[in-house]
XYZ file of C-alpha atoms in Angstrom:
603
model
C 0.000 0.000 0.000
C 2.828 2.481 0.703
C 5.219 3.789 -2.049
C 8.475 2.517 -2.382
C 10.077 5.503 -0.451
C 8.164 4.979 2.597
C 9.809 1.241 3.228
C 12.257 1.375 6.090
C 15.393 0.193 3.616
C 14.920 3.274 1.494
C 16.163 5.221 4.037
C 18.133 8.145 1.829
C 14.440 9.915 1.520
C 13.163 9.560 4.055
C 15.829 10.940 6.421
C 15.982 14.134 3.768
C 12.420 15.029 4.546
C 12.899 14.238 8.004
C 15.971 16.371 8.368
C 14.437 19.616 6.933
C 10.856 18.679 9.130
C 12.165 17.687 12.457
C 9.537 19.066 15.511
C 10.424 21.725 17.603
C 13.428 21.161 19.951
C 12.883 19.749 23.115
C 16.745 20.242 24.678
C 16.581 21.457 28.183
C 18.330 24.558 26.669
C 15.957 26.037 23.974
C 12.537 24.113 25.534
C 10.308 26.517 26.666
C 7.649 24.878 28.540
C 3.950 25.324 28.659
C 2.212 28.010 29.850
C -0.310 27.207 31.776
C -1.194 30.040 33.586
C -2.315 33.658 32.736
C -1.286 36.641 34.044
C -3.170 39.495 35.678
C -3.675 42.379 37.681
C -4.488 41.688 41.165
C -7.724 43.094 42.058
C -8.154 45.809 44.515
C -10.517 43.546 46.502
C -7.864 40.905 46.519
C -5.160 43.530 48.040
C -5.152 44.966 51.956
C -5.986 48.397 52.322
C -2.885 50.877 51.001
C -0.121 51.023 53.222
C -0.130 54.254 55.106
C 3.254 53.185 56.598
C 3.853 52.951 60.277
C 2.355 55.009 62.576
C 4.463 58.355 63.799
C 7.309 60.081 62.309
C 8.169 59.454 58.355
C 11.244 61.369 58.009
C 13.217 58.517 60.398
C 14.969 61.659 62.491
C 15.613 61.895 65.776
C 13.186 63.486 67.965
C 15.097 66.735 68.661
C 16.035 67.201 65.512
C 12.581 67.527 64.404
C 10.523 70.519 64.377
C 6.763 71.501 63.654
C 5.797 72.917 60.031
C 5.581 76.831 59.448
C 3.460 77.674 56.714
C 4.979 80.439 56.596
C 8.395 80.018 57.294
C 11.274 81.493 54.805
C 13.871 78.331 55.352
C 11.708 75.746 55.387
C 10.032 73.227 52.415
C 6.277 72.410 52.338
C 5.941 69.257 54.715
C 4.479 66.620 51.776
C 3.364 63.350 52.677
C 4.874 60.295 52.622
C 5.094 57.831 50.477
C 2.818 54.513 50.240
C 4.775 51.607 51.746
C 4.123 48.496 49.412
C 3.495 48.407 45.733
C 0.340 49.945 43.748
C -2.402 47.873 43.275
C -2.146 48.881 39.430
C 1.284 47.107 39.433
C 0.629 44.131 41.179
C 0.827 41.387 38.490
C 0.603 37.622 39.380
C -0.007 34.265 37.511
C -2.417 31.937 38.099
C -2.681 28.548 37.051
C -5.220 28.588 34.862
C -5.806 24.564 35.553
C -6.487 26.295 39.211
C -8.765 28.984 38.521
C -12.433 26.580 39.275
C -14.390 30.008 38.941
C -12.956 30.245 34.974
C -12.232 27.035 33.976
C -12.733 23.223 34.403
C -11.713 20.340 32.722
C -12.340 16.366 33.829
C -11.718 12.818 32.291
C -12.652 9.261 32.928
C -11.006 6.070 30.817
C -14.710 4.817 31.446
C -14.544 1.016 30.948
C -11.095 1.042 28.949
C -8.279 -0.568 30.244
C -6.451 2.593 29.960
C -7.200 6.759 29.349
C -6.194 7.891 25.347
C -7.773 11.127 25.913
C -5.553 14.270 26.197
C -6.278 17.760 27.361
C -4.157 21.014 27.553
C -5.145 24.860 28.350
C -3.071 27.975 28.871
C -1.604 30.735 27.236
C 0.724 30.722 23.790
C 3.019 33.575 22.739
C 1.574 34.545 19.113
C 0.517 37.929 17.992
C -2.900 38.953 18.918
C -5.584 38.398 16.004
C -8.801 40.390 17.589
C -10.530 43.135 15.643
C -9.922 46.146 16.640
C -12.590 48.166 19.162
C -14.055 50.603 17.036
C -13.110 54.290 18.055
C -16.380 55.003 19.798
C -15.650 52.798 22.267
C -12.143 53.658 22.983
C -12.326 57.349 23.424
C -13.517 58.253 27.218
C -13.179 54.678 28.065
C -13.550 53.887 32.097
C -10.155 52.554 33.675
C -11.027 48.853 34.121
C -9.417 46.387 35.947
C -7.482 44.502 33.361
C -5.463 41.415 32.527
C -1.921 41.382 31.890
C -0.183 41.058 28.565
C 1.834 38.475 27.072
C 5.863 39.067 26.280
C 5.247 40.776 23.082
C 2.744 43.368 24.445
C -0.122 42.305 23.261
C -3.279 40.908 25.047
C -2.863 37.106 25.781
C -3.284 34.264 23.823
C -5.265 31.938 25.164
C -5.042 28.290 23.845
C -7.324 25.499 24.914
C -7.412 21.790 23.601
C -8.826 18.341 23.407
C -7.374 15.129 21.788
C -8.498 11.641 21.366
C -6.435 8.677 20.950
C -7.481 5.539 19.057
C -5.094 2.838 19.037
C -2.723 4.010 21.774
C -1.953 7.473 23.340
C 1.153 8.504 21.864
C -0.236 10.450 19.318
C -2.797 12.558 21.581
C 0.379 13.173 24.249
C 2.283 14.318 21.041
C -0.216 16.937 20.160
C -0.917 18.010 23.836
C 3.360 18.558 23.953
C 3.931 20.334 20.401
C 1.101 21.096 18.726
C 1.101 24.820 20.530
C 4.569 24.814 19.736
C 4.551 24.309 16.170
C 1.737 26.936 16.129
C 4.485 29.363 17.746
C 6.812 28.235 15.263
C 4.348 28.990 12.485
C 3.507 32.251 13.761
C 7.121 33.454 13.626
C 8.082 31.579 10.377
C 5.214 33.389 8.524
C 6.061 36.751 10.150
C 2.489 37.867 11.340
C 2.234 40.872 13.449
C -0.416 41.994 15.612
C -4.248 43.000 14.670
C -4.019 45.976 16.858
C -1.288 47.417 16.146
C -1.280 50.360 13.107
C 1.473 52.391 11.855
C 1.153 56.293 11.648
C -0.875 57.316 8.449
C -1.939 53.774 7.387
C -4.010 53.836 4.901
C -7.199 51.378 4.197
C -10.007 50.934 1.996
C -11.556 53.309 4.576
C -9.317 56.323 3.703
C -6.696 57.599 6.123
C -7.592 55.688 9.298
C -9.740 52.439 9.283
C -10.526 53.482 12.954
C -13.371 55.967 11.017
C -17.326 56.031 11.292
C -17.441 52.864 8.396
C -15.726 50.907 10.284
C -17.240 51.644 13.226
C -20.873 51.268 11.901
C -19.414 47.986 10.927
C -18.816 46.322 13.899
C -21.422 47.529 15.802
C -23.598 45.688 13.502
C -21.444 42.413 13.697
C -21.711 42.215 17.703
C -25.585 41.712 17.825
C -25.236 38.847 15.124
C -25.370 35.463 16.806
C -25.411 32.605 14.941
C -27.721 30.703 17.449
C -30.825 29.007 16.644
C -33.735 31.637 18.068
C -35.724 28.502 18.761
C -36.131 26.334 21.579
C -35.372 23.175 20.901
C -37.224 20.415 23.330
C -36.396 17.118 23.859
C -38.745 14.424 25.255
C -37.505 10.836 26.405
C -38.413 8.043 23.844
C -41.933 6.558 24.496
C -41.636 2.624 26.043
C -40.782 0.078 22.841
C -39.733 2.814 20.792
C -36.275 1.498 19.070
C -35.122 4.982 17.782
C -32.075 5.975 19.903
C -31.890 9.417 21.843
C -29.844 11.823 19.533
C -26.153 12.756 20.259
C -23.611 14.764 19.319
C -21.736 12.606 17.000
C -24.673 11.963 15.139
C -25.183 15.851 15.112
C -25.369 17.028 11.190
C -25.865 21.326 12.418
C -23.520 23.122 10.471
C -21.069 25.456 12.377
C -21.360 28.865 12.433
C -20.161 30.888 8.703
C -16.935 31.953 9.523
C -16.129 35.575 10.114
C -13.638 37.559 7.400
C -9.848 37.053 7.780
C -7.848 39.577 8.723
C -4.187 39.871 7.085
C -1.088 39.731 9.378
C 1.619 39.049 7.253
C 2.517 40.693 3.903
C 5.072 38.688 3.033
C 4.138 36.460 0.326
C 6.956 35.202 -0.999
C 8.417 33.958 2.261
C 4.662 31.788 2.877
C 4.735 30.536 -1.041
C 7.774 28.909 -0.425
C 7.227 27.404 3.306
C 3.665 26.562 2.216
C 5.469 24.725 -1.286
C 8.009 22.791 1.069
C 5.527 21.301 3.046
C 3.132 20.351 -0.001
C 6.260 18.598 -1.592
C 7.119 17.177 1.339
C 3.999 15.209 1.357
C 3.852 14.097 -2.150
C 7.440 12.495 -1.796
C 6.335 10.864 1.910
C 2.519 9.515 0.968
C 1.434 10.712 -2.464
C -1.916 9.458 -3.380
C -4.122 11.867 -2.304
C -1.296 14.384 -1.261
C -0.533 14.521 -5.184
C -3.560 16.218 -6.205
C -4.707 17.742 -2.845
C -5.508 21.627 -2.365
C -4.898 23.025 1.528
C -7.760 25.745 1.740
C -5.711 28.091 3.060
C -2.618 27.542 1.341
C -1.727 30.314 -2.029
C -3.028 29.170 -5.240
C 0.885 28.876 -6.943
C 1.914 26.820 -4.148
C -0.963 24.332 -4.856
C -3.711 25.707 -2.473
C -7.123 27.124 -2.971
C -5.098 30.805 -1.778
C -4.554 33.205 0.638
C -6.815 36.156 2.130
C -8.491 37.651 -0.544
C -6.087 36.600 -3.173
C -8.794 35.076 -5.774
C -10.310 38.629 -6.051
C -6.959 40.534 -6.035
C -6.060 37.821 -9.188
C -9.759 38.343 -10.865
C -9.351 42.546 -10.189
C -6.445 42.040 -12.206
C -6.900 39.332 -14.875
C -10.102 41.814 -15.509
C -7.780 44.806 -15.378
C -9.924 46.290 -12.613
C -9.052 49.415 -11.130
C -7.046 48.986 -7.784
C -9.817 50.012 -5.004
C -8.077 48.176 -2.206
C -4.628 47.922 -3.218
C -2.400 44.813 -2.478
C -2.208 45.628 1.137
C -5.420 43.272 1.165
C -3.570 40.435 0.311
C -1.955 38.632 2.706
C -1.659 36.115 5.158
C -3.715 35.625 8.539
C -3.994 32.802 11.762
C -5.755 30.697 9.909
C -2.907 30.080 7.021
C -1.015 29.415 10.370
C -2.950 27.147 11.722
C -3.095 24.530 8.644
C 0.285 24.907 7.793
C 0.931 23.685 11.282
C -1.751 20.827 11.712
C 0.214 19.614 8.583
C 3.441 20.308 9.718
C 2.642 18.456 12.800
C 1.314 15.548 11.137
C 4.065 15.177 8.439
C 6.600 15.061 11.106
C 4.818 12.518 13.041
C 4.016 10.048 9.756
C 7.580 10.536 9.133
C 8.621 9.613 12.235
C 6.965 6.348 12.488
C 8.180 5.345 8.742
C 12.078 5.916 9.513
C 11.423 2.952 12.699
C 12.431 0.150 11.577
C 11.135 -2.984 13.178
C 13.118 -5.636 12.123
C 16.081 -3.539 13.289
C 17.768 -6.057 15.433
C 20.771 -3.270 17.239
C 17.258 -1.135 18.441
C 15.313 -4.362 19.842
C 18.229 -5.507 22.193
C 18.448 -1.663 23.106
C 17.872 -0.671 27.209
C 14.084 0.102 27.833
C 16.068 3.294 29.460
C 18.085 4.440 26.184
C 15.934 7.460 25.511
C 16.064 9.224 28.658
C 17.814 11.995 29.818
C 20.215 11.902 32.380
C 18.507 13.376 35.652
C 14.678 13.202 34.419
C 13.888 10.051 33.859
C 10.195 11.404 33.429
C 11.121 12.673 30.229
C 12.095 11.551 26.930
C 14.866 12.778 24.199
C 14.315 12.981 20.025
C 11.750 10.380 19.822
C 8.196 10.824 18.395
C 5.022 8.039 18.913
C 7.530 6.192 21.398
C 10.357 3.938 21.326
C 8.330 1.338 18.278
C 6.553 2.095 15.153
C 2.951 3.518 16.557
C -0.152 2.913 13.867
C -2.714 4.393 15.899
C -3.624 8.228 15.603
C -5.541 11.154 17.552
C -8.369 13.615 16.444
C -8.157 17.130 17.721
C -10.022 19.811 18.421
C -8.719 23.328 19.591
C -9.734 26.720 20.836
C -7.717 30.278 20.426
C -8.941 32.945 22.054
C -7.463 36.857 21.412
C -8.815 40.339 23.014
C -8.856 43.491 21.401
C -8.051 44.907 25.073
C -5.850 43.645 28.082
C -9.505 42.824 29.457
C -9.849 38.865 29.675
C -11.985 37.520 27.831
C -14.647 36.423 30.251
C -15.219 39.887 31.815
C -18.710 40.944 30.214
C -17.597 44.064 29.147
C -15.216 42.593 27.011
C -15.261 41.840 23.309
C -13.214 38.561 21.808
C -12.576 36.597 18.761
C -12.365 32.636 19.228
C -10.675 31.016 16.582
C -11.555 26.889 16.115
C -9.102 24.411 14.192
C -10.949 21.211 14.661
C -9.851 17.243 12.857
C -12.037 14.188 13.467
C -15.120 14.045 15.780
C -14.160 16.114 19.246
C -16.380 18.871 19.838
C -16.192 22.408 20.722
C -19.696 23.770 21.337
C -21.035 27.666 22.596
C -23.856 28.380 24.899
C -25.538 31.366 23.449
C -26.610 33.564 26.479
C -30.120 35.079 24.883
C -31.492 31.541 23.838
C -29.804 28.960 26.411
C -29.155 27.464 22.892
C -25.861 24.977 22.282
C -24.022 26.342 19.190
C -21.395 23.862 17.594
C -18.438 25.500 15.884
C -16.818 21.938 14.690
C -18.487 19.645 12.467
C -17.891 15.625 12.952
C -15.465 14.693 10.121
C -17.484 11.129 9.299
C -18.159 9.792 5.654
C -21.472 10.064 5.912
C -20.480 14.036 5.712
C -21.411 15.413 2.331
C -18.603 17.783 1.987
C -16.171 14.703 3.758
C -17.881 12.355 1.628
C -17.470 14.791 -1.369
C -13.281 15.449 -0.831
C -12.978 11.604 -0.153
C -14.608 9.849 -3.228
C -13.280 12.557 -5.342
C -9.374 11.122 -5.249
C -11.395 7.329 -5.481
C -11.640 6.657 -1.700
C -13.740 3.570 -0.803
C -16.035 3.390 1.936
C -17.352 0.159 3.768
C -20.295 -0.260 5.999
C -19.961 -2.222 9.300
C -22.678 -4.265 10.438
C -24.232 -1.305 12.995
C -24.575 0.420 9.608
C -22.115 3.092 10.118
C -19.375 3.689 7.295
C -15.783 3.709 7.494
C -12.821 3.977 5.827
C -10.553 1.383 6.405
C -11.985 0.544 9.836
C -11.974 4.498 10.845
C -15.137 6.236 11.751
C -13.457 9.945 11.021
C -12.058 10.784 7.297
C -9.300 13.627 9.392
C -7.164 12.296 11.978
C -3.581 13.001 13.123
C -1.587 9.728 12.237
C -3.044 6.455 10.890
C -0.136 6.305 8.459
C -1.550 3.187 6.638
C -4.794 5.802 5.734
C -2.803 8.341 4.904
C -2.683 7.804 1.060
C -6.676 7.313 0.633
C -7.011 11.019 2.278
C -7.304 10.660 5.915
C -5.423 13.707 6.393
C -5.143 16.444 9.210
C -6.716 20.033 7.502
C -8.206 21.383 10.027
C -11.432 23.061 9.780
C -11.067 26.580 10.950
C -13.678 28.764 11.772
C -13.944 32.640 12.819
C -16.276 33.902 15.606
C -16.338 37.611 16.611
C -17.457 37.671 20.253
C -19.807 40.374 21.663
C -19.229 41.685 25.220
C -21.274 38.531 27.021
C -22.779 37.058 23.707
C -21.774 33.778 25.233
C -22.318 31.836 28.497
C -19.254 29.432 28.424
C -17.474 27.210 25.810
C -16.995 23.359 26.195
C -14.725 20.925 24.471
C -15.282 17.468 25.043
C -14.033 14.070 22.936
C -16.411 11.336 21.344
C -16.958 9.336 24.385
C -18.887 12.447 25.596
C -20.414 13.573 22.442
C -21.370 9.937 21.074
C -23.335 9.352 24.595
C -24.777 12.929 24.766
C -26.408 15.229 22.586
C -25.399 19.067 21.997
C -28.153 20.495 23.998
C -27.503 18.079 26.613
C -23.583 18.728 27.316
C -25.226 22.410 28.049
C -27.874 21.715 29.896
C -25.616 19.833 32.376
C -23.291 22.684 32.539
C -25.961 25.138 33.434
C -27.123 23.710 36.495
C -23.401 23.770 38.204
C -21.810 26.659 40.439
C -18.547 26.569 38.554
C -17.104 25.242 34.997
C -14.719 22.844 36.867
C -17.954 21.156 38.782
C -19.824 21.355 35.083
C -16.916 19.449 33.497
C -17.153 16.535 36.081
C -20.766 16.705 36.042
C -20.886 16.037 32.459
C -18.043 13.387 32.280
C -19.718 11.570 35.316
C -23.203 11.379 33.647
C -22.147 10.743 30.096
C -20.045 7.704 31.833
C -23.117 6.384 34.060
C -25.490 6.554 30.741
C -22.549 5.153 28.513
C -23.459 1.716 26.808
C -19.558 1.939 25.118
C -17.354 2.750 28.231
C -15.405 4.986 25.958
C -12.640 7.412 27.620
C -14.539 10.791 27.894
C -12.833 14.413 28.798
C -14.551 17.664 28.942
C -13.173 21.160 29.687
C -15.152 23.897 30.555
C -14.493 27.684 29.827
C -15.943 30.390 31.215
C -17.476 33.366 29.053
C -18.513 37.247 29.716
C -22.127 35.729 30.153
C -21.522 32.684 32.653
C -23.455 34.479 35.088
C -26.803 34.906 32.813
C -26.399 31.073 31.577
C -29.492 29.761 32.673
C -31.630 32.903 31.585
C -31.957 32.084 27.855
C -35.045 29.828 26.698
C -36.171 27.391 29.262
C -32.894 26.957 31.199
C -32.017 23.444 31.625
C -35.475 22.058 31.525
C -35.283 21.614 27.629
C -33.543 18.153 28.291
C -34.443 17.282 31.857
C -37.205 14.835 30.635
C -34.330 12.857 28.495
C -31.642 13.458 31.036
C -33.520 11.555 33.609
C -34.950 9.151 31.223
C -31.105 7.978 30.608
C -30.150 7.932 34.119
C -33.126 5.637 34.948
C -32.813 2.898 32.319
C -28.888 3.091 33.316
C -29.954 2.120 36.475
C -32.256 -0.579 35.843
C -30.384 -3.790 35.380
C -33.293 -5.421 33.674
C -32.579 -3.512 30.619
C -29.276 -5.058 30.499
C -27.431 -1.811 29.731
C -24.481 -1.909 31.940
């Protein structure tokens, strides 16, 4: 099934392509570890009252040397008062753990009746430039001091990066995502030189004359914060009637489109330098896999490096195959996150595939090689230059995750505060929104299945094959998800890892929370039910174990299930949309008590 070049004896190109691809380095010198924390302001109420020093004197003299103040006398300074002892409350910065902070986020996993957990999860903070919309100018002139957040090492807002990944076949490839993924997007971020959204130079000009900060603009997004891309209805959900065979809905059989992406915003203007790391990697993959890497198009890649192109560069070609009249000028095209993104989703995967193809088996020096070869000298909890473990790993990992910029130092769960969440989603983990004015659940990922029309659509068109198992689902090649991180034997048929990417501008409190959870949540629960659950706890970290705990009692799988739970500007207001968390209640309990009974034979 694999080309010649992907045998373990043909090693001259495989260690070319591996040499030029290696991951990020991992050497105790240049590692920079995870942060999982964020940093902020210390609020006043958090602080003792200001230091008015000790009681007594403040110029530390002795007594008779001391003498009272004369207004008016000639030799004398005005007495002025002493100093605060202690630092200002407006420069009192600390970090918090973000895995800490129960009142913002939550996260919680079971391996449910697996022998072992493949599930991985990871949430903090990632040093790229910011990719918010700018406030318009209305609402930064006169603005109230708030109390703010603190800014990354660039000087921008921070980055906040949350994740989800599910294993099949072994865990190596969901711990390799949760280690590098946000590394590689780092890398990506720098190799494509984007700067920062808010950030303008002196003079720019836009296709809104002289400053794009001007009334169009404005007008503009004031009319994109009330959109929400929620259903206005109420959708109920009544347990099955007794003998009814249909199964309760869930989310992996959920077929509600995500949310149309908001417009790009160029951060980079430096083509050149993207065609050619965007051709590299292309190449790179014909040479490794071909097959469906020969004739494949990367959505966000430029058209003469083999993609379907960059931000706004099909109209910028058309304006001037047409020999339109420059309106925008080529400032408009360029290069945003989500060019980033792919290019590292694929980067990430190509090293991995790669990885597993240069092990070789039947090497008989590596099997007689100490269990303890690949560890470094003082951690024995960690592992040198070795990806998918010490043997060739076949297995793979879907993944699902979350960016999250501010146009403000403001986090992004203050409800005064507008955001922009960024998804880059591959298989069937979910990411879904509770809108705050319906109560509805609003899925930003789609489940990556064949019986997908645009999956089913991108597979059969390079002569993919799918089979039907005897439950009636199809698969391809025993998979149930057409994008996955690894799987090198699918790799040629199309089971590749583009991410789906999708835009959301977020309104000051437009949104109650976020979760993420993996397929053994999702393919027990529906949408509406994951947010329902969530609703009814105090705080997202007692939501996420609320929802892992019932979606394992109800489980008739036992599949590993992880949830995280993030907090939004409207977490407070979460159960005033619609009906609450009555709309499933009926359902909810319906599960629980058939769970229970052992006559139905469903434990």
């Amino acid at each position: 099934m694999w080309k010649s070049s992907l045998n373990a004896s043909s090693s001259g190109p495989i260690t070319a392509i591996i040499k030029c691809t290696g991951p990020p380095s991992t050497t105790t010198v240049t590692r920079r570890h995870f942060h999982d924390y964020f940093v902020t302001h210390l609020p006043s109420s958090s602080l003792h009252p200001d230091a008015r020093g000790p009681p007594g004197l403040h110029h530390k003299l002795p007594r008779d040397k001391a003498s009272p103040h004369e207004p008016h006398g000639k030799d004398r300074a005005p007495a002025t008062p002493a100093h605060s002892v202690g630092a200002s409350r407006e420069l009192t910065v600390v970090r918090i753990p973000l895995k800490n902070a129960k009142h913002h986020f939550g996260a919680s996993w079971s391996r449910g009746q697996r022998p072992y957990n493949e599930d991985a999860y990871q949430a903090g903070t990632i040093e790229i430039p910011a990719f918010a919309r700018r406030r318009p100018l209305s609402l930064q002139r006169n603005a109230k001091p708030d109390v703010v957040g603190g800014e990354s090492a660039s000087g921008d807002p921070q980055v906040f990066y949350f994740g989800v990944f599910d294993g099949h076949g072994g865990s190596e490839c969901s711990e390799y995502l949760r280690e590098q993924l946000h590394l590689y997007i780092e890398r990506g971020a720098e190799s494509f030189e984007l700067k920062s959204t808010l950030k303008r130079k002196e003079g720019e000009i836009t296709r809104y004359g002289q400053s794009s900060l001007g009334k169009k603009e404005g007008e503009d997004t004031q009319k994109e914060t009330v959109k929400s891309p929620a259903v206005e209805e109420v959708t109920e959900v009544k347990e099955p009637e007794s003998g009814d065979t249909v199964r309760p809905p869930t989310g992996t059989k959920d077929e509600t489109p995500p949310p149309k992406s908001s417009d790009s915003i160029a951060q980079s203007s430096n083509i050149r330098n993207a065609e050619e790391l965007e051709r590299k990697l292309v190449q790179g993959w014909k040479d490794l896999v071909g097959g469906y890497f020969r004739r494949f198009k990367p959505e966000f890649f430029s058209i003469t490096a083999g993609g379907q192109g960059h931000i706004l560069e099909k109209e910028v070609l058309a304006s001037k195959t047409m020999s339109y009249s420059k309106s925008f000028g080529d400032d408009n095209e360029g290069i945003g996150i989500e060019t980033v993104l792919e290019y590292s989703f694929l980067q990430a995967d190509l090293d991995f595939v790669s990885a597993q193809v240069n092990k070789d088996e039947t090497d008989a020096k590596k099997s007689d090689s100490a269990i303890n070869a690949n560890e470094i000298l003082g951690q024995p909890s960690r592992l040198g230059q070795q990806i998918g473990g010490p043997k060739r790993f076949k297995g793979g990992s879907t993944c699902s995750i979350a960016l999250i910029s501010t146009p403000t130092p403001m986090p992004y769960w203050n409800p005064a505060s507008p955001a922009t969440l960024i998804t880059a989603h591959v298989g069937d983990t979910r990411i879904l929104l509770c809108d705050t004015a319906t109560g509805q659940a609003v899925p930003t990922t789609s489940n990556h299945h064949p019986n997908h029309p645009k999956e089913a659509e991108r597979m059969r068109r390079y002569a993919a094959t799918f089979v039907t198992d005897s439950f009636g689902e199809e698969r391809v090649q025993g998979l149930a998800n057409t994008r996955s991180f690894g799987d090198m034997a699918s790799k040629r048929i199309g089971v590749s890892a583009e991410p789906e990417v999708t835009r959301i501008d977020l309104s000051p409190a437009q949104f109650a929370f976020m979760v993420l959870v993996s397929d053994g949540v999702s393919g027990t629960l529906s949408d509406q039910e994951i947010i329902d659950i969530v609703k009814e706890a105090k705080t997202p970290e007692q939501g996420a174990k609320d929802v892992v705990a019932f979606a394992t009692e109800v489980s008739t799988e036992g599949d590993n299930a992880t949830a995280m739970v993030v907090r939004f500007g409207g977490w407070e207001r979460r159960s005033e949309g619609g009906v609450g968390s009555l709309g499933t209640k009926e359902l909810r309990d319906w599960k629980r008590n058939e769970a229970s009974d052992p006559r139905t034979r469903r434990r």
